[in-house]
Each structure stands twice: as C-alpha cells, then as structure tokens.
Short mmCIF file of C-alpha atoms in Angstrom, two decimals:
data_model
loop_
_atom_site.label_atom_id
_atom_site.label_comp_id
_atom_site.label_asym_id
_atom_site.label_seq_id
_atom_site.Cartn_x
_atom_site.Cartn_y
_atom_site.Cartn_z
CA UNK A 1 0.00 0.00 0.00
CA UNK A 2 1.04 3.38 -1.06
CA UNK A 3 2.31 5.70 2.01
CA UNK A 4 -0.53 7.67 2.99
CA UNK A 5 1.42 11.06 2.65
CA UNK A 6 2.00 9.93 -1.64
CA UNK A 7 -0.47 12.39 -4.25
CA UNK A 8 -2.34 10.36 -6.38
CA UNK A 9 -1.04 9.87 -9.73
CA UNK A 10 -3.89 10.76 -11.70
CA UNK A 11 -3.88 10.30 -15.38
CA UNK A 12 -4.55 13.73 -17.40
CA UNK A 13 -7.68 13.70 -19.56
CA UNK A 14 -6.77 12.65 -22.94
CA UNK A 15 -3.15 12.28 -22.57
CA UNK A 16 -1.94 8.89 -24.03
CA UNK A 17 1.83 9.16 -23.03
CA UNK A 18 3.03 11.52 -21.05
CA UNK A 19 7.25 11.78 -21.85
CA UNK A 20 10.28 13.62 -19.31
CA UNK A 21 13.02 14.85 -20.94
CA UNK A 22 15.29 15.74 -18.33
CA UNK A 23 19.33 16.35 -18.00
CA UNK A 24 21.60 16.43 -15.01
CA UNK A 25 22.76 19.90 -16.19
CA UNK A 26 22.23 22.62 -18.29
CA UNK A 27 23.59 23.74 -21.48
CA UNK A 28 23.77 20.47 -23.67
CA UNK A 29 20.71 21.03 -25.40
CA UNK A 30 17.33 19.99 -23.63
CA UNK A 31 14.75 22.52 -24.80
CA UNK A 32 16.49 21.75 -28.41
CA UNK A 33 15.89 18.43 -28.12
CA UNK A 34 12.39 18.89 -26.77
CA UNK A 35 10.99 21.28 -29.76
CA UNK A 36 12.38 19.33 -32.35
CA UNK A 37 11.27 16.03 -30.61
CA UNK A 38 8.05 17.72 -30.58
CA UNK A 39 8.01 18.51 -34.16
CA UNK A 40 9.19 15.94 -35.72
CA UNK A 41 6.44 13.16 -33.61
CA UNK A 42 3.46 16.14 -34.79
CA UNK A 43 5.11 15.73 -38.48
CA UNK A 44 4.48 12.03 -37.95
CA UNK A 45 1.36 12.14 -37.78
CA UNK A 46 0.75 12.12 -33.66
CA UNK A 47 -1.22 15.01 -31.91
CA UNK A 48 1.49 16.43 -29.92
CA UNK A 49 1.52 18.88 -26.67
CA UNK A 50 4.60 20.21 -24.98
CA UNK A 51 4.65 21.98 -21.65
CA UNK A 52 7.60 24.02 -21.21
CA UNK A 53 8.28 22.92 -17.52
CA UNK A 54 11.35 25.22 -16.94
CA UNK A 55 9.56 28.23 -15.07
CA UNK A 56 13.19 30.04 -14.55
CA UNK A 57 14.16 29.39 -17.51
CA UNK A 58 11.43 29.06 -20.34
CA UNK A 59 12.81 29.17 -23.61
CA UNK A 60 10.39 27.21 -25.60
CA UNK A 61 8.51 30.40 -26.35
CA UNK A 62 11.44 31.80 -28.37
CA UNK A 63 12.28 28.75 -29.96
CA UNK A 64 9.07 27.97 -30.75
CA UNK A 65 8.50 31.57 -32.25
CA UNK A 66 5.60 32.53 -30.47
CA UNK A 67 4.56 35.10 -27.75
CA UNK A 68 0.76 35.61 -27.09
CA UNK A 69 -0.92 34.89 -24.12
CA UNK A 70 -2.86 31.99 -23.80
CA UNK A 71 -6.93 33.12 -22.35
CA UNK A 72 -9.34 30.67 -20.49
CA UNK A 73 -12.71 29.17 -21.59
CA UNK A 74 -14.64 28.21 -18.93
CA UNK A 75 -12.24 28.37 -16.30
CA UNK A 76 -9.51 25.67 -18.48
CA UNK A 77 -6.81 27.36 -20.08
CA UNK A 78 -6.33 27.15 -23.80
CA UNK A 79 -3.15 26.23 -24.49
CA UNK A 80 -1.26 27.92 -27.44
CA UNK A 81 -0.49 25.91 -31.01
CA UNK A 82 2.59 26.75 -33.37
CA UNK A 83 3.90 24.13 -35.61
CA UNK A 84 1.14 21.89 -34.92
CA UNK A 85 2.03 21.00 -31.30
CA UNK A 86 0.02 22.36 -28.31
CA UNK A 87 1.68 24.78 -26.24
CA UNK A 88 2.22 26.17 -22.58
CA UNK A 89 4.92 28.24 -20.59
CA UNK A 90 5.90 29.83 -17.97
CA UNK A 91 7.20 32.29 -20.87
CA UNK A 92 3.39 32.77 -22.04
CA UNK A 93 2.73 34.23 -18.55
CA UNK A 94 5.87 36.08 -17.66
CA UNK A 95 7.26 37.28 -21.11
CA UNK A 96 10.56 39.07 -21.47
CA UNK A 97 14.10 39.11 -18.90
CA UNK A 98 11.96 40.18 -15.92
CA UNK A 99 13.12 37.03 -13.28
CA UNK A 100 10.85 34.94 -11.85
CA UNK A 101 11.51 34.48 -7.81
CA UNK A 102 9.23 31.56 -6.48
CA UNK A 103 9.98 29.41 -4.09
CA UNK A 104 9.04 25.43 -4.59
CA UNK A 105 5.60 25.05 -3.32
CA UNK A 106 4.73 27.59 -5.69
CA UNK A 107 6.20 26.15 -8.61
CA UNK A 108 4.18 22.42 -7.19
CA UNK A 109 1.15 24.51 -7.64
CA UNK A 110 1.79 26.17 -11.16
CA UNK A 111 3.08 22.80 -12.78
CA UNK A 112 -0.13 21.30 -11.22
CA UNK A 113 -2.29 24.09 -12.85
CA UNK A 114 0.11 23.16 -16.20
CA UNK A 115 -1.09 19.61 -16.36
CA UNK A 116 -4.62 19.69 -14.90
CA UNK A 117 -6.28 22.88 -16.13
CA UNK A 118 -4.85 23.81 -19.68
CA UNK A 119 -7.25 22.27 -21.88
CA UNK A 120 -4.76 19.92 -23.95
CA UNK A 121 -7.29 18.17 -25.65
CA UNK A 122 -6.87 14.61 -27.08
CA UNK A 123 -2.59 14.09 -27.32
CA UNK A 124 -0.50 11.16 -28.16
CA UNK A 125 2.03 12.53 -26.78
CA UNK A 126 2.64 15.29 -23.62
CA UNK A 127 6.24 16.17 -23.98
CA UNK A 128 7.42 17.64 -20.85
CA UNK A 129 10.89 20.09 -21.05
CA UNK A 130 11.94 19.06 -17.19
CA UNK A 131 14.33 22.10 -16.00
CA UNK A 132 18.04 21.26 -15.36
CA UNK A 133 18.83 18.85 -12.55
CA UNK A 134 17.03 16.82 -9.88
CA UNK A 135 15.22 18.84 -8.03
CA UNK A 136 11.89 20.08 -6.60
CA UNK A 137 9.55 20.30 -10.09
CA UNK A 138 11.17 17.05 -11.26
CA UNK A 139 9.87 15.38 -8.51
CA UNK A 140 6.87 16.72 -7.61
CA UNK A 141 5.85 15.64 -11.94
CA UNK A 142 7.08 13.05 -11.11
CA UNK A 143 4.86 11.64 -7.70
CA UNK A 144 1.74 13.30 -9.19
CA UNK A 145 1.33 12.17 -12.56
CA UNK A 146 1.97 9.02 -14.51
CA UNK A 147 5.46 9.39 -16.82
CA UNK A 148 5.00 6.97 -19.29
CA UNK A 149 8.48 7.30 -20.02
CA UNK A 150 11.83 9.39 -19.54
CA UNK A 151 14.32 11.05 -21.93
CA UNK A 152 18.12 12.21 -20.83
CA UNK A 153 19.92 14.70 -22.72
CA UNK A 154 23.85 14.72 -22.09
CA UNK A 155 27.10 16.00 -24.43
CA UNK A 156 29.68 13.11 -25.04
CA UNK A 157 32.03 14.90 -22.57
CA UNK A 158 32.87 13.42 -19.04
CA UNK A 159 31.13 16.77 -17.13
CA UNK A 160 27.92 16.66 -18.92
CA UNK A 161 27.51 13.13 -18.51
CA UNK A 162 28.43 12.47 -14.72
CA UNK A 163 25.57 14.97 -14.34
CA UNK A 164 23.14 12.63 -16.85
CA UNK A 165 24.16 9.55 -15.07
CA UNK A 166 22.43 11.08 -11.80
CA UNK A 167 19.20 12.28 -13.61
CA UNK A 168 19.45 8.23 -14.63
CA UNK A 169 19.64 7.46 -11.52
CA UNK A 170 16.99 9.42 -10.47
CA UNK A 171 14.40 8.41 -13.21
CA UNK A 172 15.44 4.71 -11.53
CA UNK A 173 15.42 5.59 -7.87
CA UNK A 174 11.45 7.13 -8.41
CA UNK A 175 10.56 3.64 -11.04
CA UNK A 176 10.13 5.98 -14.18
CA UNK A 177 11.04 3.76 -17.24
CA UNK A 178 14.03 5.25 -18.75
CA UNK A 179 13.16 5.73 -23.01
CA UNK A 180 16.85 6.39 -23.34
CA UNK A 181 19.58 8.84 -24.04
CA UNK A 182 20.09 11.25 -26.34
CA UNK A 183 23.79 12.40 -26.93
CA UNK A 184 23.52 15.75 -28.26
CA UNK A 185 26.34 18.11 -29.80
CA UNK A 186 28.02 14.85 -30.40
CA UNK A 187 30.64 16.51 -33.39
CA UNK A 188 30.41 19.19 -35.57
CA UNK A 189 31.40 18.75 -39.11
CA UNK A 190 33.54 22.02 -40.62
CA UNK A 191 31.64 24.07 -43.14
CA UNK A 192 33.55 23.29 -46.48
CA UNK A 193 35.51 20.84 -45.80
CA UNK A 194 33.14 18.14 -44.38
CA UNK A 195 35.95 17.43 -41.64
CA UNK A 196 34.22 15.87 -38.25
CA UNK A 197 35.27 17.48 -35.19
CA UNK A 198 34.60 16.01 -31.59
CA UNK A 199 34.42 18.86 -29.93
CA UNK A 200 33.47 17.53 -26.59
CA UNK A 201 35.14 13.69 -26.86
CA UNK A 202 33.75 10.98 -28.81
CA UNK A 203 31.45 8.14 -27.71
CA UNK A 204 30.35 9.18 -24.28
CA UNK A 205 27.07 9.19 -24.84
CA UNK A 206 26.58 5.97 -25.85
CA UNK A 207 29.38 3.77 -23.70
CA UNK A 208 27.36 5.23 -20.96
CA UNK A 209 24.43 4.37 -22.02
CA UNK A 210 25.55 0.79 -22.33
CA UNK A 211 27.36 0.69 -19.04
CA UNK A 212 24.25 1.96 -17.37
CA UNK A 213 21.80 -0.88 -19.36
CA UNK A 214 19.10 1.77 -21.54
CA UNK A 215 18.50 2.30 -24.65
CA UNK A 216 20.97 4.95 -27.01
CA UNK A 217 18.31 6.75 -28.89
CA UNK A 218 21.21 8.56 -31.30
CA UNK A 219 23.88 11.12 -31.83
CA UNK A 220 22.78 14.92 -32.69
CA UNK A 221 25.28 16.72 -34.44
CA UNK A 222 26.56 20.36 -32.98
CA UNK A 223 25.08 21.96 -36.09
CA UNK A 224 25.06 26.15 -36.27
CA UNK A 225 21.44 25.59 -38.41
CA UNK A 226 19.81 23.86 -35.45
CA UNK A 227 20.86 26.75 -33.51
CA UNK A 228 19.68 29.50 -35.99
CA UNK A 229 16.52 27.26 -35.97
CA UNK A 230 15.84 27.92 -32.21
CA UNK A 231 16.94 31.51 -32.02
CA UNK A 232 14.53 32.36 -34.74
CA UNK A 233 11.48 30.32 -33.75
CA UNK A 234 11.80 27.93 -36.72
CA UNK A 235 13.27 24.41 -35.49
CA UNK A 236 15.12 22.35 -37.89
CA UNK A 237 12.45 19.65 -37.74
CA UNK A 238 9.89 21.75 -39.85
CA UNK A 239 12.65 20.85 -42.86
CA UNK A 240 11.08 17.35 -42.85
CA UNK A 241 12.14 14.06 -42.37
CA UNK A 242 14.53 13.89 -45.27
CA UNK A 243 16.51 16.94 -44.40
CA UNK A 244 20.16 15.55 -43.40
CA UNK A 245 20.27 18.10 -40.54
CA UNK A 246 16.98 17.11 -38.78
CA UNK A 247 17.25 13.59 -39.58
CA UNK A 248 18.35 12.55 -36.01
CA UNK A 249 15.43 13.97 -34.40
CA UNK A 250 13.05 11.97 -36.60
CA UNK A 251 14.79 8.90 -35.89
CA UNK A 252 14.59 9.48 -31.75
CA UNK A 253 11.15 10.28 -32.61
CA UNK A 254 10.22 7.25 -34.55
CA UNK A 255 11.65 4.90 -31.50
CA UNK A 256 9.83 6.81 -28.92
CA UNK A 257 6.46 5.74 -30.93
CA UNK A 258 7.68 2.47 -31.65
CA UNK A 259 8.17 1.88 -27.89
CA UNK A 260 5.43 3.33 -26.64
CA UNK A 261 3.14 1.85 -29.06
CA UNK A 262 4.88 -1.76 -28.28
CA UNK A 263 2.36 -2.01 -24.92
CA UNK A 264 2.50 -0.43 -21.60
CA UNK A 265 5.85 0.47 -20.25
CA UNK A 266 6.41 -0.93 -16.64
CA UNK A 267 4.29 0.34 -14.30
CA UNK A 268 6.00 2.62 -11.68
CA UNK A 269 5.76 1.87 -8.31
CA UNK A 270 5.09 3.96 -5.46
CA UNK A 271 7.59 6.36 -4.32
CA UNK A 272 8.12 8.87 -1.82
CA UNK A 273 10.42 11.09 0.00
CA UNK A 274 10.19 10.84 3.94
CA UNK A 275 11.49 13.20 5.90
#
C-alpha cells in the first residue's frame, strides 16, 4: 500500500503518453531536443503537446516563435499551437528578462495548474521540457502524474555526462522507465571541408548508455542551423524528415512511438520522499 502522505497519480484527460526529458545539467541542449522532438512526432502524424516545464528558464517560447498569451474558456486554459504542437509556458505568462523568484511550493502549484487545467485536448504525446537537474519540479511531476516514459539529454564529454548519469539514476530511484539517451552536440562537421570534429570527446554518450543498461536513442550533431533554428522560432524539424540536418530527431522520434506503441511500459511503483 502506497504511504498515505503519496499524491495520487492521476492520469490527465486525454493524454496517451506523457514523456520527461530531463538532463543532469544545463547547457547540452534539452529545450532543443524537446521542440524538435516535438516537431518531428506532430510531423508524424501524432497530436502532440509540450509543456515548457522550466519556469526560470522558459525558452520554448522563443524557440518555438511565439509570444501571445494563452486566455481561459470556462475556467480551463487554452493552451497555445505553433507548428502543430500544443503549447504552454511559464514564458506565455511572464514574457521578457523580468526574473521569476518563487519558491518550490509555488512552482508544485503552477506545474499542477500546467497539467490539470490547460485544456490539452486529445494528445498522443505530452512532452514535458523538465528544468536542469534533480530537483523540486522534477519530482513533484514526477509523484503526481503518470510518466510513461523518460528522456536524458547529455554532451559526449565526461562533465555533462556524470551529471546525466544522476538524472538516470533518479528516473530509476522514483521507477520511471528510462526511453533512453540522447547524446547531443556529439561533433560538428567544418563548413567546407566536411571534416568531423569532436568537440566535446567521442562516444560518451553511448558507452554510458551501455554501461548503465538503456536504450541509445542517437547522436545529434553540434550543427550552427539547429541553432539559428531555435533563435529564430523555426526548429530544424519543420525541414522534414529527409533533411540531413533534422534527420536525427526523426529517428529518436520514430523509436519513442515504436516503444510506446509496443504495450505499456512498466508500471512505476510507489515512491516517496520521507522526511
């Protein structure tokens, strides 16, 4: 029996498969990973939401290319659509540098209000962009709702990955099913000359992902048009599936539906932090 101090994990209306991508750090890439990911499953056909779950930090607005403010019907907020994938953010509600100082019940309550009362409609997939790390709105999506699945973003090099072996760890120590890892900025190949560079080592992302027994969902490329992509609010996924440079995030995309649409993932036991 469930410890009587555990929130339900109630299912959200219409939600199929509800997806983390987390990292142990930031700067390799998450939010990049997360659009495109987004994009690329809505270009294959699913009905796609992503909630932007990085409330210090919300970039999916800008990479995303959109800035309104979502409204409410009937006391349910509408979430906001670009590039055919539903949309919400703390960046919807708090546009522009001004900092956002909350402390973590609050951001329990907001995240709750993310899930439960934006009207996401029937999805295949709920993409959620996890902020850097381990800590309080990781866990609190975590005991409230049922992940279907998790995602880890890491670079090949040794810093960026310690950090991803902990949010592995931490996927495992709360039962989420890990999906796999995604090693992102793996090389970059030189403009003109088609020489491959590993910038930050070679490998890492997948040795680890042996050693630590999950799935290695594929090497992204450190490539300056996925960057101009996100700083202009038009990922490299909207080139299509047979565009060299968004290729990868197709193929992460197609093995997220393939194992999600194999049958239920384990079933995640209880879990819960005593004091």
């Amino acid at each position: 029996m469930p410890p009587q101090n555990e929130p339900p994990k109630m299912p959200i209306d219409g939600v199929r498969n509800l997806i983390t991508i987390g990292s142990g750090k930031g700067g390799v890439g998450k939010t990049t990973v997360s659009v495109n990911l987004a994009i690329a499953l809505a270009r294959l056909g699913q009905k796609v939401g992503l909630l932007d779950a990085d409330v210090y930090g919300p970039n999916v607005p800008l990479m995303m290319g959109i800035h309104d403010t979502p409204y409410a019907v009937e006391n349910r907020i509408q979430p906001l659509e670009q590039h055919g994938v539903k949309l919400m953010s703390m960046g919807f509600l708090n546009p522009g540098d001004k900092p956002l100082i909350w402390r973590g019940p609050m951001l329990h309550s907001v995240m709750q209000q993310f899930m439960r009362q934006v009207d996401w409609g029937e999805l295949d997939f709920l993409l959620i962009d996890l902020p850097p790390g381990t800590g309080d709105v990781a866990l609190s999506l975590i005991q409230t709702a049922p992940i279907t699945g998790a995602i880890v973003v890491s670079t090949p090099s040794e810093v960026a990955l310690e950090d991803g072996r902990k949010a592995v760890l931490m996927f495992r120590q709360v039962k989420v099913e890990l999906l796999g890892l995604v090693e992102n900025m793996s090389y970059l190949i030189v403009p003109g000359t088609g020489q491959k560079v590993d910038i930050f080592g070679e490998g890492g992302g997948r040795r680890t992902a042996e050693a630590m027994d999950i799935p290695f969902l594929g090497e992204l490329p450190l490539n300056p048009q996925v960057r101009i992509g996100g700083d202009t609010g038009r990922p490299i996924a909207l080139m299509g599936e047979q565009e060299p440079q968004a290729e990868g995030f197709y193929s992460i995309a197609k093995q997220v539906i393939a194992r999600c649409s194999a049958g239920p993932l384990r079933k995640a036991p209880s879990f819960s932090i005593e004091d």
